[in-house]
XYZ file of N, CA and C in Angstrom:
759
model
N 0.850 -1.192 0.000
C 0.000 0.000 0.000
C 0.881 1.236 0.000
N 0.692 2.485 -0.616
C 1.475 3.097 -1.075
C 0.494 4.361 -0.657
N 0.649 5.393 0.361
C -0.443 6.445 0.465
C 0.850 7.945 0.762
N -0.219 8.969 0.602
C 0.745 10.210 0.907
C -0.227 10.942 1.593
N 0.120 11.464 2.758
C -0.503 12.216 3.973
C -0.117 13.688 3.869
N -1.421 14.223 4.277
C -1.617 15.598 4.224
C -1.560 16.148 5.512
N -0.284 17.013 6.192
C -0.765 17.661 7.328
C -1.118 19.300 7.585
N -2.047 19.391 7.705
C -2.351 20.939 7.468
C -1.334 21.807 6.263
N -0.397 22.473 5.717
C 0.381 22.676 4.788
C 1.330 21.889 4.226
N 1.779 21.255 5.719
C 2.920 20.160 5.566
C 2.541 18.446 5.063
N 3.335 18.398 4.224
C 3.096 16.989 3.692
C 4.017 15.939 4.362
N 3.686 14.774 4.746
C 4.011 13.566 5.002
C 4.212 12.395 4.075
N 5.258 11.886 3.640
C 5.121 10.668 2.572
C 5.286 9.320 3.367
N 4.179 8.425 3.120
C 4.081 7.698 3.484
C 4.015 6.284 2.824
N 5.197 5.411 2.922
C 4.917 4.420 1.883
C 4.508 2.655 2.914
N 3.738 1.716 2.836
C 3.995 0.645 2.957
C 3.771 -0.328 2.275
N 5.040 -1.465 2.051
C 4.931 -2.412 1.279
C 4.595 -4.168 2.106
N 3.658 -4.408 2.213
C 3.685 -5.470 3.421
C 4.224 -7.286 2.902
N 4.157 -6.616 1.060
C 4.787 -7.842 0.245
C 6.055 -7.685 0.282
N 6.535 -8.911 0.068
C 8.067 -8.863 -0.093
C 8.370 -8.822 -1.804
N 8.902 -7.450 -1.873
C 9.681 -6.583 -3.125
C 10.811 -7.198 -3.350
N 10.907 -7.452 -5.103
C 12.434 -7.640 -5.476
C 13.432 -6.735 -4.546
N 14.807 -6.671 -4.237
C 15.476 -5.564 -3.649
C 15.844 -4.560 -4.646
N 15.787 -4.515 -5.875
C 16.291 -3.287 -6.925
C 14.568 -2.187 -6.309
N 13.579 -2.711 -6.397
C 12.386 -2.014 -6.246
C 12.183 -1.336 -5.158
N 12.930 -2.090 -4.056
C 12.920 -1.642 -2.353
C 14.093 -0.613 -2.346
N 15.257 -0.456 -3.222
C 16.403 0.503 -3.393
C 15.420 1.641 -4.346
N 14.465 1.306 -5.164
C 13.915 2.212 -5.740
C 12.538 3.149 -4.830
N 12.104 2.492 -4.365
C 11.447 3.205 -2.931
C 11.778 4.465 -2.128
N 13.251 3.840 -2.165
C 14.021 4.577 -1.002
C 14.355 6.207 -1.654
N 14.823 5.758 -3.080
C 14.767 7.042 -4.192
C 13.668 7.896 -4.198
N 12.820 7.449 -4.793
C 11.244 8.150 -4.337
C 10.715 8.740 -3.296
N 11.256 8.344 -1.919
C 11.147 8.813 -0.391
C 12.211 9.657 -0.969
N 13.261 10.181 -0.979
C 14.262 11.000 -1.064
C 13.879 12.187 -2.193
N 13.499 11.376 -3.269
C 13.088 12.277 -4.559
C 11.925 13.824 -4.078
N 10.614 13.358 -3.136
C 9.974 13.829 -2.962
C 10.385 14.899 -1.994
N 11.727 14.349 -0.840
C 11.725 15.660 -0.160
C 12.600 16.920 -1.194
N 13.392 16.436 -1.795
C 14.436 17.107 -2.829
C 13.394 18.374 -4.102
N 12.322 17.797 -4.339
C 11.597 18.492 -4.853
C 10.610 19.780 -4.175
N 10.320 19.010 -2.792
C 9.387 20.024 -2.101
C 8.078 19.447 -1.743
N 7.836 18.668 -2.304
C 6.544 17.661 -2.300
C 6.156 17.733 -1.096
N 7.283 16.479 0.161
C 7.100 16.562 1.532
C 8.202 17.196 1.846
N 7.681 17.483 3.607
C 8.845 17.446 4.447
C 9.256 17.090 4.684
N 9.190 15.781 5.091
C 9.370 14.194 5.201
C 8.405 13.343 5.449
N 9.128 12.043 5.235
C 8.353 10.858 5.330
C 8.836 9.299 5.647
N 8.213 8.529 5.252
C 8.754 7.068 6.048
C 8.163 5.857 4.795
N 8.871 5.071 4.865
C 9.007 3.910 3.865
C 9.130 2.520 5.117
N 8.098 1.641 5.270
C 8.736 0.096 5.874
C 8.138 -0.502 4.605
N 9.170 -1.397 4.274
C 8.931 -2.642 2.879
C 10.067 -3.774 3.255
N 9.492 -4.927 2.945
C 10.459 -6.191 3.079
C 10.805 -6.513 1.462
N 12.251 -7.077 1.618
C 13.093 -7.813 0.122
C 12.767 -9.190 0.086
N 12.679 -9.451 -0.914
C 13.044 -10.942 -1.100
C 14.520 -11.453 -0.642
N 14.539 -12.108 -0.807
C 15.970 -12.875 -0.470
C 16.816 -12.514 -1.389
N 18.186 -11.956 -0.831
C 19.284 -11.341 -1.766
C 20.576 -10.790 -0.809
N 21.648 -10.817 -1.150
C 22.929 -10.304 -0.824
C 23.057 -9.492 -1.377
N 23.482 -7.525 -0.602
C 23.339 -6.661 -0.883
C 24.836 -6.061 -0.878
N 25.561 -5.889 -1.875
C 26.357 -5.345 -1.393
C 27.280 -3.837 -1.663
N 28.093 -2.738 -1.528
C 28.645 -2.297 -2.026
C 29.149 -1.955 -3.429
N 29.093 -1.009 -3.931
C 30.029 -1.257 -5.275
C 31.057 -1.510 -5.467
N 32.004 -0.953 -4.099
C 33.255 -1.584 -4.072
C 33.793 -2.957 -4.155
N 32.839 -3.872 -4.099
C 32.979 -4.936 -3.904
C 33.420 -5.630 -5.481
N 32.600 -4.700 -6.576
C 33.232 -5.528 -7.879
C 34.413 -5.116 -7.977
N 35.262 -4.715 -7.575
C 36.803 -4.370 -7.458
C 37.248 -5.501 -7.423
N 36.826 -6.573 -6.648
C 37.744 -7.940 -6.122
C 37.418 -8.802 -7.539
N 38.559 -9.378 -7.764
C 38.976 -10.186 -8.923
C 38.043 -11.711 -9.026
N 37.560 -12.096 -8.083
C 36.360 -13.497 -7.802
C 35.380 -12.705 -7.458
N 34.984 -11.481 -7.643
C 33.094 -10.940 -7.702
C 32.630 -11.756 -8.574
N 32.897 -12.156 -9.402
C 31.623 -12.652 -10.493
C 31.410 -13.893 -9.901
N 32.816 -14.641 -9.784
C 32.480 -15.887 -9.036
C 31.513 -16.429 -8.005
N 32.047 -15.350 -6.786
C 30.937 -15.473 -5.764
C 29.725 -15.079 -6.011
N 29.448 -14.251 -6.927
C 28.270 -14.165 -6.901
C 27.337 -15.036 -7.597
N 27.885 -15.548 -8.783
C 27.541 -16.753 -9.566
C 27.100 -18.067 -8.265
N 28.351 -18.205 -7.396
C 28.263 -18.927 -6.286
C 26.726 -18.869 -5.480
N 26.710 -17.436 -5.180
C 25.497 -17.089 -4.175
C 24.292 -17.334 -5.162
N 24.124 -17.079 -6.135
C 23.015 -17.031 -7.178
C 22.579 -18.697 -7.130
N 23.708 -19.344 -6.728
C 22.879 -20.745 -7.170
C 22.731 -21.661 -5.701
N 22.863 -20.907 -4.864
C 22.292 -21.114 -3.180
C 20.741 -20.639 -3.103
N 20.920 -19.926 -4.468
C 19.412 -18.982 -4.243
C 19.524 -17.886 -3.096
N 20.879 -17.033 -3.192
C 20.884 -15.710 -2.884
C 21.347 -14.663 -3.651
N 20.531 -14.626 -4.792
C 21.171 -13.567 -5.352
C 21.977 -12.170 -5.418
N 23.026 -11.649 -5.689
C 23.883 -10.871 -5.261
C 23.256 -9.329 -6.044
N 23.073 -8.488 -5.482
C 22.647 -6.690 -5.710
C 23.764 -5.687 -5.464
N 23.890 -4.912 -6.393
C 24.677 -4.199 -5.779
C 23.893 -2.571 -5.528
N 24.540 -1.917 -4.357
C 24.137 -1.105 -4.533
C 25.563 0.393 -4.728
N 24.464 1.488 -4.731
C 25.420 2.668 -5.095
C 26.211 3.113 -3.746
N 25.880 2.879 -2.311
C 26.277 3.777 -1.651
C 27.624 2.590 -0.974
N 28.103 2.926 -0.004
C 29.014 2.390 1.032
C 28.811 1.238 1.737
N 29.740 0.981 2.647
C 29.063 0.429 3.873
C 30.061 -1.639 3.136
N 29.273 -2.462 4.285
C 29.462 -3.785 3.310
C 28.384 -4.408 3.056
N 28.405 -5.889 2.862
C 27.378 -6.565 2.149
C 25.906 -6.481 3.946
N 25.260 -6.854 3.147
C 23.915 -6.889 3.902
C 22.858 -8.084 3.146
N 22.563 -8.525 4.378
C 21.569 -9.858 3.726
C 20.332 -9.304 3.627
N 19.290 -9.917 2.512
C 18.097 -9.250 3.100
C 17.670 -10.483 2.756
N 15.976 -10.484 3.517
C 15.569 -11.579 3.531
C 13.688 -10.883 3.857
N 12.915 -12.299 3.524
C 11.426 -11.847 3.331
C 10.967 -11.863 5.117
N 11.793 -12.160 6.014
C 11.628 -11.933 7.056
C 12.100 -10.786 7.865
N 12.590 -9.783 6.920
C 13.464 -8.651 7.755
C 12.052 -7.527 7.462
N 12.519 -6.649 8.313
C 11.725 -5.248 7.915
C 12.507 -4.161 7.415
N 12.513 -3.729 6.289
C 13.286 -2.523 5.986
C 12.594 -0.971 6.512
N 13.128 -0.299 7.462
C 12.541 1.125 7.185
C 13.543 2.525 6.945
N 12.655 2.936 5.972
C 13.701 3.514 5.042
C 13.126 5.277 5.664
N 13.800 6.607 5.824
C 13.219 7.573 6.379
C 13.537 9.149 5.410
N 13.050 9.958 5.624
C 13.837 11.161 4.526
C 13.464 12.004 5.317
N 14.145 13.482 5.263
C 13.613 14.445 6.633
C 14.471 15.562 5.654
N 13.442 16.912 5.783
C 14.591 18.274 5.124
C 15.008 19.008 6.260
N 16.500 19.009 6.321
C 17.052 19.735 7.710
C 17.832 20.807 7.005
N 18.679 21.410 7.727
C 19.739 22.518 7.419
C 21.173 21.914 7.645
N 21.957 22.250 6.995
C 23.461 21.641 7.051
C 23.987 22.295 8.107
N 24.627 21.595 9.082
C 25.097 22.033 10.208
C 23.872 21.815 11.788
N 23.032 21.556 11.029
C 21.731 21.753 12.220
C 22.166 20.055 13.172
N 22.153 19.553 12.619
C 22.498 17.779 13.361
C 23.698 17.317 13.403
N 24.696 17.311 14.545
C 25.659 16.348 14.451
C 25.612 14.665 13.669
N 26.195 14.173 13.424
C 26.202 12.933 12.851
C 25.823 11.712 13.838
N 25.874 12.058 14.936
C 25.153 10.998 16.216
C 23.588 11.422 16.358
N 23.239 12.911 16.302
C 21.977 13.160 15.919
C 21.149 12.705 15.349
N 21.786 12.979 14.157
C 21.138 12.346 12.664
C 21.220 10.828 12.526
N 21.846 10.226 13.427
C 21.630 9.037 13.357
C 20.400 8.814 14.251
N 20.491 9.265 14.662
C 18.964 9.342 16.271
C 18.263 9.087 15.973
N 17.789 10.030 14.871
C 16.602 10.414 14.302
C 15.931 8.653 13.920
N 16.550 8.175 13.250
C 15.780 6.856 12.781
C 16.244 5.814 13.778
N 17.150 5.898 14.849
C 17.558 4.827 16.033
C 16.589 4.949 16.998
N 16.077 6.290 17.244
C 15.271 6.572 18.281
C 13.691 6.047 17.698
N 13.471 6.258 16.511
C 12.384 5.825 16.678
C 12.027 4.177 16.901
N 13.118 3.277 16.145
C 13.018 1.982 16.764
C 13.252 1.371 18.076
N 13.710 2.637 19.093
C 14.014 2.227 20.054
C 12.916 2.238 21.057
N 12.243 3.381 20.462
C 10.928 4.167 20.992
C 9.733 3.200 20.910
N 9.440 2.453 19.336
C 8.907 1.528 18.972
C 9.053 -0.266 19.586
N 9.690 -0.628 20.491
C 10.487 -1.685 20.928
C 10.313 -1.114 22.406
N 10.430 0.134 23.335
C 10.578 0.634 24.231
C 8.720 -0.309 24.694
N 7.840 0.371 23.371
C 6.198 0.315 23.891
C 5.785 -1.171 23.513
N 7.049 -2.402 23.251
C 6.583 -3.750 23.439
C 7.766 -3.924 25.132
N 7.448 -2.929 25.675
C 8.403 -3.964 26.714
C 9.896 -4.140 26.362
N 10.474 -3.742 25.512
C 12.087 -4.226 25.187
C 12.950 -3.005 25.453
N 13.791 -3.126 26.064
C 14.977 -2.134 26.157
C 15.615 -2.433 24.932
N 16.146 -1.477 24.497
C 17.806 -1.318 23.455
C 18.195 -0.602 23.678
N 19.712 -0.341 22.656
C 20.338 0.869 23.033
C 21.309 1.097 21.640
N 21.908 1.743 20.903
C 22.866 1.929 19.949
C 24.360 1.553 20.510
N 24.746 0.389 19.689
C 26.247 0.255 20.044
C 26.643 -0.350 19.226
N 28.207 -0.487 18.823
C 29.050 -1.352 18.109
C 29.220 -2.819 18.408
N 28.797 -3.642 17.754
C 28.991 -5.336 17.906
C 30.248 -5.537 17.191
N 31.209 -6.036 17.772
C 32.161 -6.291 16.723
C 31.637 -8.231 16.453
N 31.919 -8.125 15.126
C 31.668 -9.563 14.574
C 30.403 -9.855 13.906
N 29.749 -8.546 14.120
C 28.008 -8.103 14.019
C 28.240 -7.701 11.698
N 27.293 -7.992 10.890
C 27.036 -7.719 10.001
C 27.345 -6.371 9.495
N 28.173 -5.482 8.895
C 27.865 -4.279 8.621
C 28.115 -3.665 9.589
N 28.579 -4.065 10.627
C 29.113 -3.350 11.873
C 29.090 -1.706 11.860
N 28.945 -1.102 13.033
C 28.611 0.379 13.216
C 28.588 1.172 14.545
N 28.668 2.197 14.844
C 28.077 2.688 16.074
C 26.954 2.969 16.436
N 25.903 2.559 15.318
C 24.645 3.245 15.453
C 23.740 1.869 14.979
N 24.426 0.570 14.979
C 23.329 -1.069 15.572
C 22.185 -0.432 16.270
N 20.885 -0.793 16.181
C 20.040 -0.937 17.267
C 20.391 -2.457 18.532
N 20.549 -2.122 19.377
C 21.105 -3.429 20.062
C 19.977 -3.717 21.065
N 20.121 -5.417 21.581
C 18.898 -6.003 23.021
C 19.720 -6.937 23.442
N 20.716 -6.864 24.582
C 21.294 -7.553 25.007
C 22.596 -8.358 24.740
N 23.021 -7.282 24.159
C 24.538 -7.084 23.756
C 24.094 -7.672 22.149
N 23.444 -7.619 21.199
C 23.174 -8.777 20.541
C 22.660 -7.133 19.052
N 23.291 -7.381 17.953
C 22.050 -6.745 17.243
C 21.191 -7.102 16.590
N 20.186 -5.887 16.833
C 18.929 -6.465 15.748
C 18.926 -5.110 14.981
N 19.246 -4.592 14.553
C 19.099 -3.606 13.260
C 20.237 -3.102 13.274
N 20.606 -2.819 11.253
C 21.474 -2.062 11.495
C 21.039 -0.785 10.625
N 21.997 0.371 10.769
C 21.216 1.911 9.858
C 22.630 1.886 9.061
N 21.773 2.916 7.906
C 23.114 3.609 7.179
C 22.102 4.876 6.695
N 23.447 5.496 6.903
C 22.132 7.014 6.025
C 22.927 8.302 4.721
N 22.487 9.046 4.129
C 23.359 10.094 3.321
C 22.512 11.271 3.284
N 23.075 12.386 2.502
C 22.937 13.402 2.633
C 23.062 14.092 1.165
N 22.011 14.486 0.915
C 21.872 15.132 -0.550
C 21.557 16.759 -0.258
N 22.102 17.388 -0.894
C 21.567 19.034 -1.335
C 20.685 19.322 -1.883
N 19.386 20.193 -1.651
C 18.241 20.583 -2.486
C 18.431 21.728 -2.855
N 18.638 21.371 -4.223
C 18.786 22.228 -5.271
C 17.871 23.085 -6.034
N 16.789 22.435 -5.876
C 15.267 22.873 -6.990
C 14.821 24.172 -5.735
N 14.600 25.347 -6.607
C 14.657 27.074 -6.152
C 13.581 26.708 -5.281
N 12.196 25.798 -5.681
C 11.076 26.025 -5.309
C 10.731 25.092 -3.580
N 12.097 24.505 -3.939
C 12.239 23.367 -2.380
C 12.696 23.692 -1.221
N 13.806 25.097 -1.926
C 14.544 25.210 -0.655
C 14.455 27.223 -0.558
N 14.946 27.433 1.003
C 15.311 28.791 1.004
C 16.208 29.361 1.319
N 17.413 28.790 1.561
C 19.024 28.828 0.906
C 20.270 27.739 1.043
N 21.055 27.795 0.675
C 21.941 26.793 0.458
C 22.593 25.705 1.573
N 22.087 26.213 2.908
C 21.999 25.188 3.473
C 20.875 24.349 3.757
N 19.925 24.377 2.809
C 18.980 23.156 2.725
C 19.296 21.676 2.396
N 19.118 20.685 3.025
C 19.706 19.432 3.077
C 18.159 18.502 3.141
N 18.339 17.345 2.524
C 17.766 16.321 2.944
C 18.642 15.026 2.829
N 17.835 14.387 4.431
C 18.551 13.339 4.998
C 17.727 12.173 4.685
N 18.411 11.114 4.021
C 17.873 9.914 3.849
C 18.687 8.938 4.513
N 18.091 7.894 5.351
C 18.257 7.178 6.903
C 17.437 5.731 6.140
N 18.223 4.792 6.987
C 17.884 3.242 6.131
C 18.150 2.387 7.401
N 16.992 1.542 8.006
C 17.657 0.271 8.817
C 16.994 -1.077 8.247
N 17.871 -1.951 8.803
C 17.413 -3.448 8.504
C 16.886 -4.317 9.422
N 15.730 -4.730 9.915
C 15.560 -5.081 10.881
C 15.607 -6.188 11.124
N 15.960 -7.151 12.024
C 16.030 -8.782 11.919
C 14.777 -9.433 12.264
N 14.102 -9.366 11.604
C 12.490 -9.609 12.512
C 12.470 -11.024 12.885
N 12.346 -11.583 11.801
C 12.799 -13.306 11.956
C 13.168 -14.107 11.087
N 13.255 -15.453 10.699
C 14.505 -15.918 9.859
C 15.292 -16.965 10.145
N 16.131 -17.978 9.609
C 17.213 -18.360 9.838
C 18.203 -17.679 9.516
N 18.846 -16.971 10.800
C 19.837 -16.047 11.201
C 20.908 -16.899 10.605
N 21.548 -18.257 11.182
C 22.698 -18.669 11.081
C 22.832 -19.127 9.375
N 21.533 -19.141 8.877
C 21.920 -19.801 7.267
C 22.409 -18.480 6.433
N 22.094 -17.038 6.828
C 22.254 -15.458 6.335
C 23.163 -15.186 6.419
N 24.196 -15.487 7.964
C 25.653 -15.445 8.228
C 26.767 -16.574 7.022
N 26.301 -17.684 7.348
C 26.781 -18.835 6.301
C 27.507 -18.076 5.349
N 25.866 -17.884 4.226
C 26.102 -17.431 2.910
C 26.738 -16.350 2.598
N 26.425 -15.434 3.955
C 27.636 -14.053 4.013
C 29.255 -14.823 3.619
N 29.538 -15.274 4.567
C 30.585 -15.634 5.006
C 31.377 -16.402 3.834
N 30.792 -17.271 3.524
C 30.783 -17.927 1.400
C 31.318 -17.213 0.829
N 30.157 -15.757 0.750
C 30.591 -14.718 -0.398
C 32.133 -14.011 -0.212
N 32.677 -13.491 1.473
C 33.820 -12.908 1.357
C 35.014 -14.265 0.993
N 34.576 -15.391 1.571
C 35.510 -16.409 1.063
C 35.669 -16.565 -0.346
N 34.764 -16.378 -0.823
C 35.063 -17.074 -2.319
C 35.378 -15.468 -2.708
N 35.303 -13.833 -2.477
C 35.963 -13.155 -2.703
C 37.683 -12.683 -2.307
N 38.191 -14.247 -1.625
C 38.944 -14.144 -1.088
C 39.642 -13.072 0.229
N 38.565 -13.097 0.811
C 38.560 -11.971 1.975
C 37.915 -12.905 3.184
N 38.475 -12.475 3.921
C 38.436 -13.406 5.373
C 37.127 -13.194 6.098
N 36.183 -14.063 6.113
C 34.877 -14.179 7.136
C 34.862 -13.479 8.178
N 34.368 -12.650 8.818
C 33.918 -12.212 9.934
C 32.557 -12.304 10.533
N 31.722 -12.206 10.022
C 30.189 -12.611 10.605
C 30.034 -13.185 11.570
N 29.793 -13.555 13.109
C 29.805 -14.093 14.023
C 28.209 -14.501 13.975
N 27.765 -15.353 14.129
C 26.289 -15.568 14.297
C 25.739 -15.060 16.051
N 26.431 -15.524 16.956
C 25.934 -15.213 18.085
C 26.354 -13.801 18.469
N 26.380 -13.145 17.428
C 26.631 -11.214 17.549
C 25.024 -10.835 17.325
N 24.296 -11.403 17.141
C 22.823 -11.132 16.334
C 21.796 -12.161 16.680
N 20.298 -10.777 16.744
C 19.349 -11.465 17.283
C 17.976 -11.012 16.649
N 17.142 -11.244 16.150
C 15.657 -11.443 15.749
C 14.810 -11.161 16.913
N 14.022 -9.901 16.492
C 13.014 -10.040 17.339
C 11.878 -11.148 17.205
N 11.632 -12.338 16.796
C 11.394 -13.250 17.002
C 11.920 -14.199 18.121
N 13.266 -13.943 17.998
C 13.448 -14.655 19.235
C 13.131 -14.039 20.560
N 13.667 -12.682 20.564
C 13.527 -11.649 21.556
C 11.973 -12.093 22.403
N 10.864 -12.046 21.908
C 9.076 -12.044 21.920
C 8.385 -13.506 21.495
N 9.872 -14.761 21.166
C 9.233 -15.922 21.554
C 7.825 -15.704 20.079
N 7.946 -15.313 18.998
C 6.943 -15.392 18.595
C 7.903 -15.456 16.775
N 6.876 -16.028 15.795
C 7.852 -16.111 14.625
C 6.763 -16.749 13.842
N 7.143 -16.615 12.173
C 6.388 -16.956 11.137
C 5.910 -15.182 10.524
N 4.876 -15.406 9.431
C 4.295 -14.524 8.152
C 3.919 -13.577 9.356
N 2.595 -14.259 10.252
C 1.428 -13.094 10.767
C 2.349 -12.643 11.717
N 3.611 -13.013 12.707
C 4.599 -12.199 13.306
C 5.119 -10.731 12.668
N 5.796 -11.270 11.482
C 6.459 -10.202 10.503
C 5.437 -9.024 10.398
N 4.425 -9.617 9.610
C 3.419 -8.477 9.706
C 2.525 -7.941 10.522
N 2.433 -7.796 11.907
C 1.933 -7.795 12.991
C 3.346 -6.801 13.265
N 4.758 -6.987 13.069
C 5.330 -6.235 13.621
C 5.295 -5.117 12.947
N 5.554 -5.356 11.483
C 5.480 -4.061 10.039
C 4.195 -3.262 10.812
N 3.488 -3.347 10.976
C 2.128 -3.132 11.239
C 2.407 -2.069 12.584
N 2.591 -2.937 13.418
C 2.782 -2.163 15.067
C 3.946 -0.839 14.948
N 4.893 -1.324 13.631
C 6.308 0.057 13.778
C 5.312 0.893 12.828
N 4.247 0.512 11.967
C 3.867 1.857 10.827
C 2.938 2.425 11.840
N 2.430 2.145 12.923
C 1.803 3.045 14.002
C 2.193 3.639 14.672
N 3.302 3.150 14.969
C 4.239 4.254 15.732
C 4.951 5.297 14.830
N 5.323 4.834 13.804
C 6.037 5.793 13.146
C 4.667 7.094 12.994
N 3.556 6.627 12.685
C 2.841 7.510 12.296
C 2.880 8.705 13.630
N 2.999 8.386 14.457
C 3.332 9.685 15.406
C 4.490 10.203 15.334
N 5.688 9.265 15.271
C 7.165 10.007 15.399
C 7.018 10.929 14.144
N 6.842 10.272 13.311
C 7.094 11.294 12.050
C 6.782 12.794 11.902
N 5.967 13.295 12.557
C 5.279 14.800 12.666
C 6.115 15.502 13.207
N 7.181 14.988 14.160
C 7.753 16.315 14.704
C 8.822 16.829 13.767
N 9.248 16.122 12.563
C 9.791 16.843 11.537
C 9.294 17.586 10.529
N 7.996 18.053 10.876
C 7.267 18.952 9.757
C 7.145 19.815 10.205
């Protein structure tokens, strides 16, 4: 379901996908959430959509001389390999994760970089806070994509973020040159076989001849967390974070 919210002048974009999307379509989402604040459309808005099953990785990654290999490799495990444009390393996705993807128009200089990470940490923390769960943001070493800004539950992660920063350029979007919009991305581990995601990670840097790191017991599913798992879990949770988000989201308009 795909809707766009009206708040008194200020616009809200609001996307949800409760099917699981090829991942080129779920990277194209995320464009569209971004596209709209860059134009003026919204102020911001919020994207949750799940991928199909796929290994996400870097562009840097076709640099290594066995990319085609491994990925040929992963393709016939039935994880197909994506690349994307921005940073960071590979990332699994899977029809059990939740992606939520965020866009917000700020001013350059207005948010430190722990801030701006907030912005989309806090709301899953906030969201997880009102099932009863503590977290907190920290570095897992051995953890997927490793970071300072993991959503963590018990030393363990369950999400990770990455985010960037584009300039709005279009006269009619912005009202001077430090107009910015922030686009913010996490992965959530909702549920899954965790240890078969690490595996195939772990495959891919091998057969790129780069040394495994993935630790499986660095990482945790809120499925396990809430003892609860399967389809109506996943979407019961998609469901419970697009209600909450629907409040967090306003105080950026």
């Amino acid at each position: 379901m795909n809707s766009l919210t009206i708040n008194g002048r200020s616009q809200i974009a609001k996307i949800r996908m409760r099917s699981p999307v090829d991942i080129t379509l779920g990277l194209e989402l995320e464009q569209q959430l971004l596209d709209q604040v860059l134009s003026g459309q919204v102020q911001c808005g919020y994207a949750l959509w799940r991928s199909k099953q796929a290994l996400v990785v870097p562009k840097s990654a076709t640099n290594r001389s066995n990319f085609q290999a491994a990925s040929d490799y992963c393709a016939e495990q039935g994880w197909p390999v994506v690349i994307r444009s921005t940073g960071g390393e590979l990332t699994p996705q899977s029809e059990s994760f939740i992606n939520l993807t965020m866009a917000i128009k700020c001013k350059k200089g207005q948010m430190s970089i722990r801030d701006s990470y907030r912005v989309i940490c806090n709301a899953m923390l906030g969201w997880l806070a009102d099932n009863g769960i503590q977290g907190e943001c920290a570095s897992i070493e051995g953890a997927f994509c490793d970071g300072d800004f993991n959503v963590v539950v018990g030393g363990q992660k369950l999400a990770g973020t990455a985010q960037r920063w584009k300039k709005i350029t279009n006269p009619l979007a912005r009202t001077d040159d430090r107009d910015m919009a922030l686009l913010m991305h996490a992965v959530i581990l909702c549920d899954g076989d965790l240890p078969a995601m690490w595996n195939i990670s772990n495959r891919f840097y091998e057969k790129c001849q780069l040394t495994p790191f993935i630790i499986e017991g660095k990482h945790i599913s809120l499925a396990q967390i809430m003892n609860q798992s399967g389809e109506s879990f996943v979407l019961k949770s998609l469901d419970g974070l697009d209600a909450y988000l629907n409040r967090y989201i306003e105080k950026y308009i």
